[in-house]
Coordinates of C-alpha atoms in Angstrom, one line a residue:
X4 CA 159.0 1.4 112.5
X5 CA 160.3 -2.1 111.9
X6 CA 164.0 -2.4 112.8
X7 CA 166.4 -4.3 110.6
X8 CA 167.8 -7.5 112.0
X9 CA 170.3 -10.1 111.0
X10 CA 168.7 -13.0 109.1
X11 CA 168.4 -16.2 111.1
X12 CA 171.0 -18.8 110.5
X13 CA 170.0 -22.1 108.8
X14 CA 170.7 -23.9 112.1
X15 CA 168.3 -21.6 114.1
X16 CA 165.7 -21.9 111.4
X17 CA 165.9 -25.7 111.6
X18 CA 165.6 -25.5 115.4
X19 CA 162.5 -23.3 115.0
X20 CA 160.9 -25.7 112.6
X21 CA 161.7 -28.8 114.7
X22 CA 160.4 -27.0 117.8
X23 CA 157.1 -26.2 116.1
X24 CA 156.7 -29.8 115.1
X25 CA 157.5 -31.2 118.5
X26 CA 155.2 -28.7 120.2
X27 CA 152.4 -29.6 117.9
X28 CA 152.1 -26.1 116.5
X29 CA 152.0 -26.6 112.8
X30 CA 151.6 -23.0 111.8
X31 CA 154.3 -20.3 112.0
X32 CA 153.8 -16.6 112.5
X33 CA 154.2 -16.0 108.8
X34 CA 151.7 -18.6 107.7
X35 CA 153.9 -21.5 106.8
X36 CA 152.5 -24.9 107.8
X37 CA 154.1 -28.1 108.7
X38 CA 152.1 -30.4 106.4
X39 CA 153.4 -33.6 107.9
X40 CA 151.4 -33.4 111.2
X41 CA 147.7 -32.9 112.2
X42 CA 144.5 -34.2 110.8
X43 CA 144.9 -34.8 107.1
X44 CA 141.4 -33.6 106.0
X45 CA 141.4 -30.5 108.1
X46 CA 145.0 -29.6 107.1
X47 CA 144.2 -30.1 103.4
X48 CA 141.1 -27.9 103.5
X49 CA 142.8 -25.1 105.4
X50 CA 145.8 -25.2 103.1
X51 CA 143.7 -25.5 99.9
X52 CA 141.2 -22.7 100.7
X53 CA 143.6 -19.8 100.2
X54 CA 144.8 -21.4 97.0
X55 CA 141.2 -21.8 95.8
X56 CA 140.7 -18.1 96.7
X57 CA 143.7 -17.1 94.6
X58 CA 142.3 -19.2 91.7
X59 CA 138.9 -17.6 92.1
X60 CA 140.4 -14.1 92.0
X61 CA 142.5 -15.0 89.0
X62 CA 139.5 -16.4 87.2
X63 CA 137.3 -13.4 88.2
X64 CA 140.0 -11.1 86.9
X65 CA 140.0 -12.9 83.5
X66 CA 136.2 -12.8 83.4
X67 CA 136.0 -9.2 84.3
X68 CA 138.5 -8.4 81.5
X69 CA 136.4 -10.5 79.1
X70 CA 133.3 -8.6 80.1
X71 CA 134.9 -5.3 79.4
X72 CA 136.2 -6.5 76.1
X73 CA 133.0 -8.1 75.0
X74 CA 130.8 -5.2 76.1
X75 CA 133.1 -2.4 74.7
X76 CA 134.5 -4.1 71.6
X77 CA 132.1 -6.9 70.7
X78 CA 132.3 -10.6 69.7
X79 CA 135.2 -10.2 67.4
X80 CA 137.4 -8.8 70.2
X81 CA 136.2 -11.6 72.5
X82 CA 137.3 -14.2 70.0
X83 CA 140.6 -12.4 69.6
X84 CA 141.4 -12.6 73.4
X85 CA 140.5 -16.3 73.3
X86 CA 143.0 -17.0 70.6
X87 CA 145.6 -14.9 72.3
X88 CA 145.0 -16.5 75.7
X89 CA 145.5 -20.1 74.5
X90 CA 148.9 -19.0 73.1
X91 CA 149.7 -17.4 76.5
X92 CA 148.9 -20.7 78.1
X93 CA 151.2 -22.4 75.6
X94 CA 154.1 -20.1 76.6
X95 CA 153.5 -20.6 80.2
X96 CA 153.7 -24.3 79.6
X97 CA 157.2 -23.9 78.2
X98 CA 158.6 -22.8 81.5
X99 CA 155.9 -23.9 84.1
X100 CA 157.4 -27.3 84.5
X101 CA 160.6 -26.0 86.0
X102 CA 158.6 -24.1 88.6
X103 CA 156.5 -27.2 89.5
X104 CA 159.7 -29.3 89.8
X105 CA 161.1 -26.7 92.2
X106 CA 158.0 -26.7 94.2
X107 CA 158.2 -30.5 94.7
X108 CA 161.9 -30.1 95.6
X109 CA 161.1 -27.3 98.1
X110 CA 158.4 -29.5 99.8
X111 CA 160.6 -32.5 100.0
X112 CA 163.5 -30.5 101.4
X113 CA 161.3 -28.8 104.0
X114 CA 160.0 -32.2 104.9
X115 CA 163.6 -33.1 105.7
X116 CA 164.0 -29.8 107.6
X117 CA 166.6 -28.7 105.0
X118 CA 165.9 -25.0 104.5
X119 CA 169.1 -24.3 102.8
X120 CA 168.3 -26.9 100.2
X121 CA 164.8 -25.4 99.7
X122 CA 166.5 -22.0 99.0
X123 CA 168.9 -23.6 96.5
X124 CA 165.9 -25.2 94.6
X125 CA 164.0 -21.9 94.6
X126 CA 167.0 -19.8 93.4
X127 CA 167.8 -22.3 90.6
X128 CA 164.2 -22.2 89.5
X129 CA 164.1 -18.4 89.4
X130 CA 167.3 -18.3 87.3
X131 CA 165.9 -20.9 84.8
X132 CA 162.4 -19.7 84.6
X133 CA 163.1 -15.9 84.2
X134 CA 165.7 -16.7 81.5
X135 CA 163.4 -19.0 79.6
X136 CA 160.4 -16.6 79.9
X137 CA 162.4 -13.7 78.6
X138 CA 163.5 -15.7 75.5
X139 CA 159.9 -17.0 74.9
X140 CA 158.6 -13.4 75.2
X141 CA 161.0 -12.1 72.7
X142 CA 160.3 -14.8 70.2
X143 CA 156.5 -14.4 70.8
X144 CA 156.6 -10.7 70.1
X145 CA 158.4 -11.2 66.8
X146 CA 156.4 -14.2 65.5
X147 CA 153.0 -13.3 66.9
X148 CA 151.4 -12.8 63.4
X149 CA 152.6 -16.2 62.2
X150 CA 151.4 -17.8 65.4
X151 CA 147.9 -16.4 64.9
X152 CA 147.9 -17.5 61.3
X153 CA 148.6 -21.0 62.4
X154 CA 145.5 -20.8 64.6
X155 CA 143.4 -19.8 61.6
X156 CA 142.3 -16.7 63.5
X157 CA 139.3 -15.1 61.8
X158 CA 140.4 -12.2 59.6
X159 CA 138.1 -9.8 61.4
X160 CA 139.7 -10.7 64.7
X161 CA 143.4 -10.7 63.5
X162 CA 144.3 -7.1 64.2
X163 CA 142.7 -7.1 67.6
X164 CA 144.3 -10.5 68.5
X165 CA 147.8 -9.2 67.4
X166 CA 147.6 -6.0 69.4
X167 CA 146.5 -7.9 72.5
X168 CA 149.0 -10.7 72.2
X169 CA 152.0 -8.5 71.8
X170 CA 151.4 -6.6 74.9
X171 CA 150.7 -9.8 76.8
X172 CA 154.1 -11.1 75.7
X173 CA 155.8 -8.0 77.2
X174 CA 154.4 -9.0 80.6
X175 CA 155.3 -12.7 80.4
X176 CA 158.6 -12.6 82.4
X177 CA 156.9 -10.8 85.3
X178 CA 153.8 -13.0 85.2
X179 CA 156.0 -16.2 85.3
X180 CA 158.1 -14.8 88.1
X181 CA 155.0 -14.0 90.1
X182 CA 153.6 -17.5 89.5
X183 CA 157.0 -19.1 90.5
X184 CA 157.2 -17.1 93.8
X185 CA 153.6 -18.1 94.7
X186 CA 154.3 -21.8 93.9
X187 CA 157.4 -21.7 96.0
X188 CA 155.6 -20.2 98.9
X189 CA 152.9 -22.9 98.7
X190 CA 155.7 -25.4 98.7
X191 CA 156.8 -24.1 102.1
X192 CA 153.2 -24.5 103.4
X193 CA 152.2 -20.8 103.0
X194 CA 149.1 -20.4 100.9
X195 CA 148.0 -17.1 102.5
X196 CA 150.7 -14.7 101.2
X197 CA 150.0 -15.6 97.5
X198 CA 146.3 -14.9 98.2
X199 CA 146.9 -11.3 99.4
X200 CA 149.0 -10.5 96.4
X201 CA 146.6 -12.1 94.0
X202 CA 143.9 -9.8 95.5
X203 CA 146.2 -6.8 94.7
X204 CA 146.8 -8.0 91.1
X205 CA 143.0 -8.6 90.5
X206 CA 142.1 -5.1 91.8
X207 CA 144.6 -3.4 89.7
X208 CA 143.9 -5.4 86.5
X209 CA 140.1 -5.2 86.8
X210 CA 140.2 -1.5 87.7
X211 CA 142.6 -0.5 84.9
X212 CA 140.8 -2.4 82.1
X213 CA 137.9 -0.1 81.4
X214 CA 140.1 3.0 81.9
X215 CA 142.7 1.9 79.3
X216 CA 140.2 0.3 76.9
X217 CA 137.9 3.4 76.7
X218 CA 140.4 6.1 77.6
X219 CA 138.5 7.3 80.6
X220 CA 139.9 10.4 82.4
X221 CA 143.7 10.9 81.9
X222 CA 144.2 7.4 80.5
X223 CA 144.9 6.9 76.8
X224 CA 142.3 5.1 74.7
X225 CA 144.1 1.8 73.8
X226 CA 141.2 -0.5 72.8
X227 CA 141.9 -4.2 73.2
X228 CA 145.6 -3.4 73.8
X229 CA 144.5 -1.5 77.0
X230 CA 143.2 -4.8 78.4
X231 CA 146.6 -6.4 78.0
X232 CA 148.3 -3.3 79.3
X233 CA 146.3 -3.4 82.5
X234 CA 147.4 -7.0 83.0
X235 CA 151.0 -6.0 82.4
X236 CA 150.9 -3.2 85.0
X237 CA 149.1 -5.3 87.6
X238 CA 151.7 -8.1 87.2
X239 CA 154.7 -5.9 87.7
X240 CA 153.3 -4.0 90.6
X241 CA 152.1 -7.2 92.4
X242 CA 155.5 -8.9 91.8
X243 CA 157.5 -6.0 93.2
X244 CA 155.2 -5.9 96.2
X245 CA 155.5 -9.7 96.8
X246 CA 159.3 -9.6 96.6
X247 CA 159.4 -6.6 99.1
X248 CA 157.1 -8.4 101.5
X249 CA 159.1 -11.6 101.3
X250 CA 162.2 -9.8 102.4
X251 CA 160.5 -7.6 105.0
X252 CA 158.9 -10.6 106.7
X253 CA 162.0 -12.8 106.2
X254 CA 160.1 -15.6 104.6
X255 CA 161.9 -18.9 104.2
X256 CA 162.6 -18.5 100.5
X257 CA 164.3 -15.1 100.7
X258 CA 167.8 -15.1 99.3
X259 CA 170.6 -13.0 101.0
X260 CA 174.3 -12.7 100.8
X261 CA 175.9 -15.9 99.5
X262 CA 172.5 -17.3 98.8
X263 CA 172.1 -15.0 95.8
X264 CA 174.6 -17.3 94.1
X265 CA 171.8 -19.9 94.0
X266 CA 170.2 -17.8 91.1
X267 CA 173.0 -19.3 89.0
X268 CA 172.0 -23.0 89.3
X269 CA 174.7 -25.6 89.9
X270 CA 174.8 -28.6 87.5
X271 CA 173.2 -31.1 89.9
X272 CA 170.3 -28.8 90.8
X273 CA 169.8 -27.8 87.2
X274 CA 169.8 -31.4 86.1
X275 CA 167.2 -32.3 88.8
X276 CA 164.9 -29.5 87.9
X277 CA 165.2 -30.0 84.2
X278 CA 164.9 -33.8 84.5
X279 CA 161.6 -33.6 86.4
X280 CA 160.4 -30.2 85.1
X281 CA 160.7 -30.9 81.4
X282 CA 158.1 -33.7 81.5
X283 CA 155.7 -31.5 83.6
X284 CA 156.3 -28.6 81.1
X285 CA 155.7 -31.1 78.3
X286 CA 152.3 -31.9 79.8
X287 CA 151.4 -28.2 79.7
X288 CA 152.6 -28.0 76.2
X289 CA 150.6 -31.1 75.2
X290 CA 147.5 -29.5 76.7
X291 CA 148.3 -26.2 75.0
X292 CA 148.9 -27.6 71.6
X293 CA 145.7 -29.7 71.9
X294 CA 143.9 -26.5 72.8
X295 CA 145.4 -24.7 69.8
X296 CA 144.2 -27.6 67.6
X297 CA 140.8 -27.3 69.0
X298 CA 140.8 -23.5 68.6
X299 CA 141.7 -24.1 64.9
X300 CA 138.7 -26.4 64.5
X301 CA 136.4 -24.1 66.2
X302 CA 137.5 -21.0 64.2
X303 CA 136.4 -22.8 61.0
X304 CA 132.8 -22.5 62.3
X305 CA 132.8 -18.7 62.3
X306 CA 133.0 -15.8 64.7
X307 CA 129.8 -16.6 66.6
X308 CA 131.0 -20.1 67.5
X309 CA 134.5 -18.9 68.3
X310 CA 132.9 -16.3 70.7
X311 CA 130.7 -19.0 72.3
X312 CA 133.7 -21.2 72.8
X313 CA 135.6 -18.2 74.4
X314 CA 132.8 -17.7 76.8
X315 CA 132.6 -21.4 77.6
X316 CA 136.4 -21.3 78.4
X317 CA 135.7 -18.5 80.8
X318 CA 133.2 -20.7 82.7
X319 CA 135.5 -23.8 82.5
X320 CA 138.1 -21.8 84.4
X321 CA 135.7 -21.6 87.4
X322 CA 134.8 -25.3 87.2
X323 CA 138.4 -26.3 87.2
X324 CA 139.3 -24.2 90.2
X325 CA 138.7 -26.8 92.9
X326 CA 140.6 -29.3 90.9
X327 CA 143.6 -27.1 90.5
X328 CA 143.7 -25.7 94.1
X329 CA 143.2 -29.1 95.8
X330 CA 145.6 -30.7 93.4
X331 CA 148.3 -28.1 94.3
X332 CA 147.6 -28.7 98.0
X333 CA 147.8 -32.5 97.6
X334 CA 151.1 -32.1 95.8
X335 CA 152.6 -29.9 98.5
X336 CA 151.3 -32.1 101.3
X337 CA 152.5 -35.3 99.6
X338 CA 155.9 -33.9 98.8
X339 CA 156.5 -32.8 102.4
X340 CA 155.3 -36.1 103.8
X341 CA 157.4 -38.1 101.4
X342 CA 160.4 -36.0 102.3
X343 CA 159.8 -36.7 105.9
X344 CA 159.3 -40.4 105.2
X345 CA 155.6 -40.3 106.3
X346 CA 154.4 -42.7 103.7
X347 CA 151.7 -43.8 106.1
X348 CA 149.9 -40.4 105.4
X349 CA 150.3 -40.3 101.6
X350 CA 147.4 -42.6 100.7
X351 CA 145.0 -40.7 103.0
X352 CA 146.1 -37.4 101.5
X353 CA 145.0 -38.8 98.1
X354 CA 141.7 -40.1 99.5
X355 CA 140.7 -36.9 101.2
X356 CA 141.8 -35.0 98.1
X357 CA 139.5 -37.1 95.8
X358 CA 136.5 -36.7 98.1
X359 CA 136.9 -33.0 98.5
X360 CA 137.8 -32.2 94.9
X361 CA 135.0 -34.2 93.3
X362 CA 132.4 -32.9 95.8
X363 CA 133.2 -29.2 95.2
X364 CA 133.4 -29.6 91.4
X365 CA 130.1 -31.4 91.3
X366 CA 128.4 -28.4 93.2
X367 CA 129.9 -25.9 90.7
X368 CA 128.8 -28.0 87.7
X369 CA 125.3 -28.3 89.0
X370 CA 125.0 -24.6 89.7
X371 CA 126.2 -23.7 86.2
X372 CA 123.8 -26.1 84.5
X373 CA 120.9 -24.5 86.4
X374 CA 121.9 -20.9 85.9
X375 CA 123.8 -21.0 82.6
X376 CA 121.8 -18.2 80.8
X377 CA 122.2 -15.5 83.5
X378 CA 125.9 -16.3 83.7
X379 CA 126.5 -16.3 80.0
X380 CA 124.7 -13.0 79.5
X381 CA 127.4 -11.4 81.6
X382 CA 129.7 -11.8 78.6
X383 CA 127.4 -11.5 75.6
X384 CA 124.0 -9.8 75.2
X385 CA 120.8 -11.9 75.5
X386 CA 120.2 -11.4 71.7
X387 CA 123.7 -12.5 70.7
X388 CA 123.8 -15.5 68.3
X389 CA 126.7 -16.8 70.4
X390 CA 124.5 -17.4 73.4
X391 CA 122.6 -20.6 72.4
X392 CA 125.8 -22.0 71.0
X393 CA 127.5 -21.5 74.3
X394 CA 124.6 -23.1 76.2
X395 CA 124.8 -26.1 74.0
X396 CA 128.6 -26.4 74.5
X397 CA 128.3 -26.2 78.3
X398 CA 125.5 -28.8 78.5
X399 CA 127.7 -31.4 76.8
X400 CA 131.1 -30.5 78.4
X401 CA 130.5 -29.3 82.0
X402 CA 130.2 -32.7 83.7
X403 CA 133.6 -33.9 82.4
X404 CA 135.3 -31.7 84.9
X405 CA 134.2 -33.9 87.8
X406 CA 136.4 -36.6 86.2
X407 CA 139.1 -34.0 85.7
X408 CA 139.1 -33.2 89.4
X409 CA 139.9 -36.9 90.2
X410 CA 142.7 -37.0 87.7
X411 CA 144.3 -33.8 89.2
X412 CA 144.6 -35.4 92.6
X413 CA 146.0 -38.7 91.3
X414 CA 148.6 -36.9 89.1
X415 CA 149.5 -34.5 92.0
X416 CA 150.3 -37.4 94.3
X417 CA 152.5 -39.4 92.0
X418 CA 154.4 -36.3 90.8
X419 CA 155.2 -35.5 94.5
X420 CA 157.5 -38.5 94.4
X421 CA 159.1 -37.5 91.1
X422 CA 157.0 -39.7 88.8
X423 CA 156.4 -37.4 85.8
X424 CA 156.8 -39.5 82.7
X425 CA 153.7 -41.7 83.1
X426 CA 151.3 -38.7 83.6
X427 CA 152.9 -37.2 80.4
X428 CA 152.3 -40.3 78.4
X429 CA 148.7 -40.7 79.7
X430 CA 147.9 -37.1 78.8
X431 CA 149.3 -37.3 75.3
X432 CA 147.3 -40.5 74.6
X433 CA 144.1 -38.9 76.0
X434 CA 144.5 -35.6 74.2
X435 CA 145.6 -36.7 70.7
X436 CA 144.4 -40.2 69.6
X437 CA 141.3 -39.9 71.8
X438 CA 140.2 -36.2 72.0
X439 CA 141.5 -34.7 68.8
X440 CA 141.1 -38.0 66.9
X441 CA 137.4 -38.2 67.9
X442 CA 136.8 -34.5 67.1
X443 CA 138.1 -35.0 63.6
X444 CA 136.6 -38.4 62.8
X445 CA 133.3 -37.8 64.7
X446 CA 132.6 -34.7 62.7
X447 CA 131.5 -36.9 59.8
X448 CA 128.6 -38.2 61.9
X449 CA 128.0 -35.6 64.6
X450 CA 129.0 -32.4 62.9
X451 CA 130.2 -29.6 65.3
X452 CA 129.0 -31.7 68.3
X453 CA 132.0 -34.0 67.8
X454 CA 134.2 -31.1 69.1
X455 CA 132.2 -30.8 72.3
X456 CA 131.8 -34.6 73.0
X457 CA 135.6 -35.0 72.5
X458 CA 136.1 -33.2 75.9
X459 CA 134.3 -35.7 78.2
X460 CA 135.7 -38.6 76.1
X461 CA 139.3 -37.4 76.6
X462 CA 138.7 -36.8 80.3
X463 CA 137.3 -40.3 80.8
X464 CA 140.2 -41.9 79.1
X465 CA 142.6 -39.9 81.2
X466 CA 141.1 -40.9 84.6
X467 CA 140.9 -44.6 83.6
X468 CA 144.7 -44.6 82.9
X469 CA 145.5 -42.4 85.9
X470 CA 143.6 -44.8 88.3
X471 CA 145.4 -47.8 86.8
X472 CA 148.9 -46.1 87.2
X473 CA 148.1 -45.0 90.8
X474 CA 147.1 -48.5 91.8
X475 CA 149.6 -50.6 89.9
X476 CA 152.4 -48.3 88.8
X477 CA 155.9 -48.2 90.4
X478 CA 155.7 -44.5 91.4
X479 CA 155.9 -45.4 95.1
X480 CA 159.2 -47.2 94.8
X481 CA 161.0 -44.3 93.2
X482 CA 163.2 -42.0 95.2
X483 CA 162.3 -38.4 96.0
X484 CA 163.9 -35.8 93.8
X485 CA 167.1 -35.0 95.8
X486 CA 169.8 -33.5 93.6
X487 CA 173.4 -34.2 94.7
X488 CA 176.7 -34.4 93.0
X489 CA 176.4 -38.1 93.1
X490 CA 172.8 -39.0 92.2
X491 CA 173.2 -42.6 92.9
X492 CA 174.2 -41.9 96.5
X493 CA 171.4 -39.4 96.9
X494 CA 168.9 -41.8 95.7
X495 CA 170.2 -44.5 98.0
X496 CA 169.7 -42.5 101.1
X497 CA 166.4 -41.2 100.0
X498 CA 164.7 -44.5 99.1
X499 CA 161.4 -44.5 100.9
X500 CA 161.5 -48.3 101.3
X501 CA 164.1 -47.8 104.0
X502 CA 161.6 -45.9 106.1
X503 CA 158.0 -46.5 106.6
X504 CA 156.4 -48.6 103.9
X505 CA 153.9 -46.8 101.7
X506 CA 150.2 -47.6 102.3
X507 CA 148.7 -45.5 99.5

């Protein structure tokens, strides 16, 4: 049996980290990595792979749930889950930015060997995110019918979408807390622990779905609400397990004793997280509202097209996985190196990220183009009228995710130094005047195809602006996000120009 021991002091933790760095051992016994040393390409791959595995499991979990819903309950239920899931993404966006800002802070503080500061950032983010998620969940439960009405949800799908969405809202605080802890652990360089608990969540969710949908054995028959209930149970069990493991293994972000006060954020830390987190959250909200607008346009075309779009979204999840995983790895690596003053490595981190991300995404896009029908028939029958519509959508849209992969790396690098306003502006311009504008105006000449062509057009506009900002913007000369009671003084001591000059 494992014996209880006193938690290590901050000073001993710092000595341990510095000793690992000096000895060349960049991996601790609990999986944390020092991302400021070693070969950049190899470190990026080894750090990104578990994150990619987590994303794959999360996507598989969603796909398995969609298969159960589509097979048991039909196209109407599948369209209902699509409408509900885009709303869920919207609510995640309302609080996700705070978690991302905390992850950047954690990476920068660990790059400076400041474990206490990393815990302060994590505690503040937990307090902010859980509070916001609880408020959003309560409002979402109450106003779910009005939200679905705004989406022009088809009448046939409305009761199913409402039942599904309300249960999903119940699980939102636990889901957001789970996401935040995983993001925080990746900020410390640990991408393996989140993978194990994502496996647990996927097994529970995928296994409980058919039992609760169909009422198999002792389980009640809940229909589409059973799919959402399975997600709710899986989220809570996995979260409790992850918290218990964090304390049992004494991982860097655990809070004990006086550290529990960090859950009530101080003014300087709150200001830093909100100042950088709000624009990141606004980017998520911009993407979500653009998605909601697109759903509204698609829903006008009938249930078959809505179901085809829902299936397409399932496959887009897989195509985006390398972009999201490698983007997260680039962000964590760049943040730690910026915090350590290793600007000589930041440009190479971006270069390796671009090569790896675009290569992996291209392979997935090619495979789905070749094998689209066998994959699509996992969700709908071969005789479904939604099948040819989904094939047509994917043929037009799939390749734009190669461009998306490049954008993710560029945005991740500049955000690691606290540059969050420019990516927000770029995204708003690309999504609204370009994507939504083309979808509305182009419909006069291209019909429904204008909706699908708006995706690659918007992605191309985004990457052009992102490349320009990366090459010519002033993101390198900004200071890392270091909250302090005197922000001017903190920024003065953190100015990267006083260390190694950036080469990226």
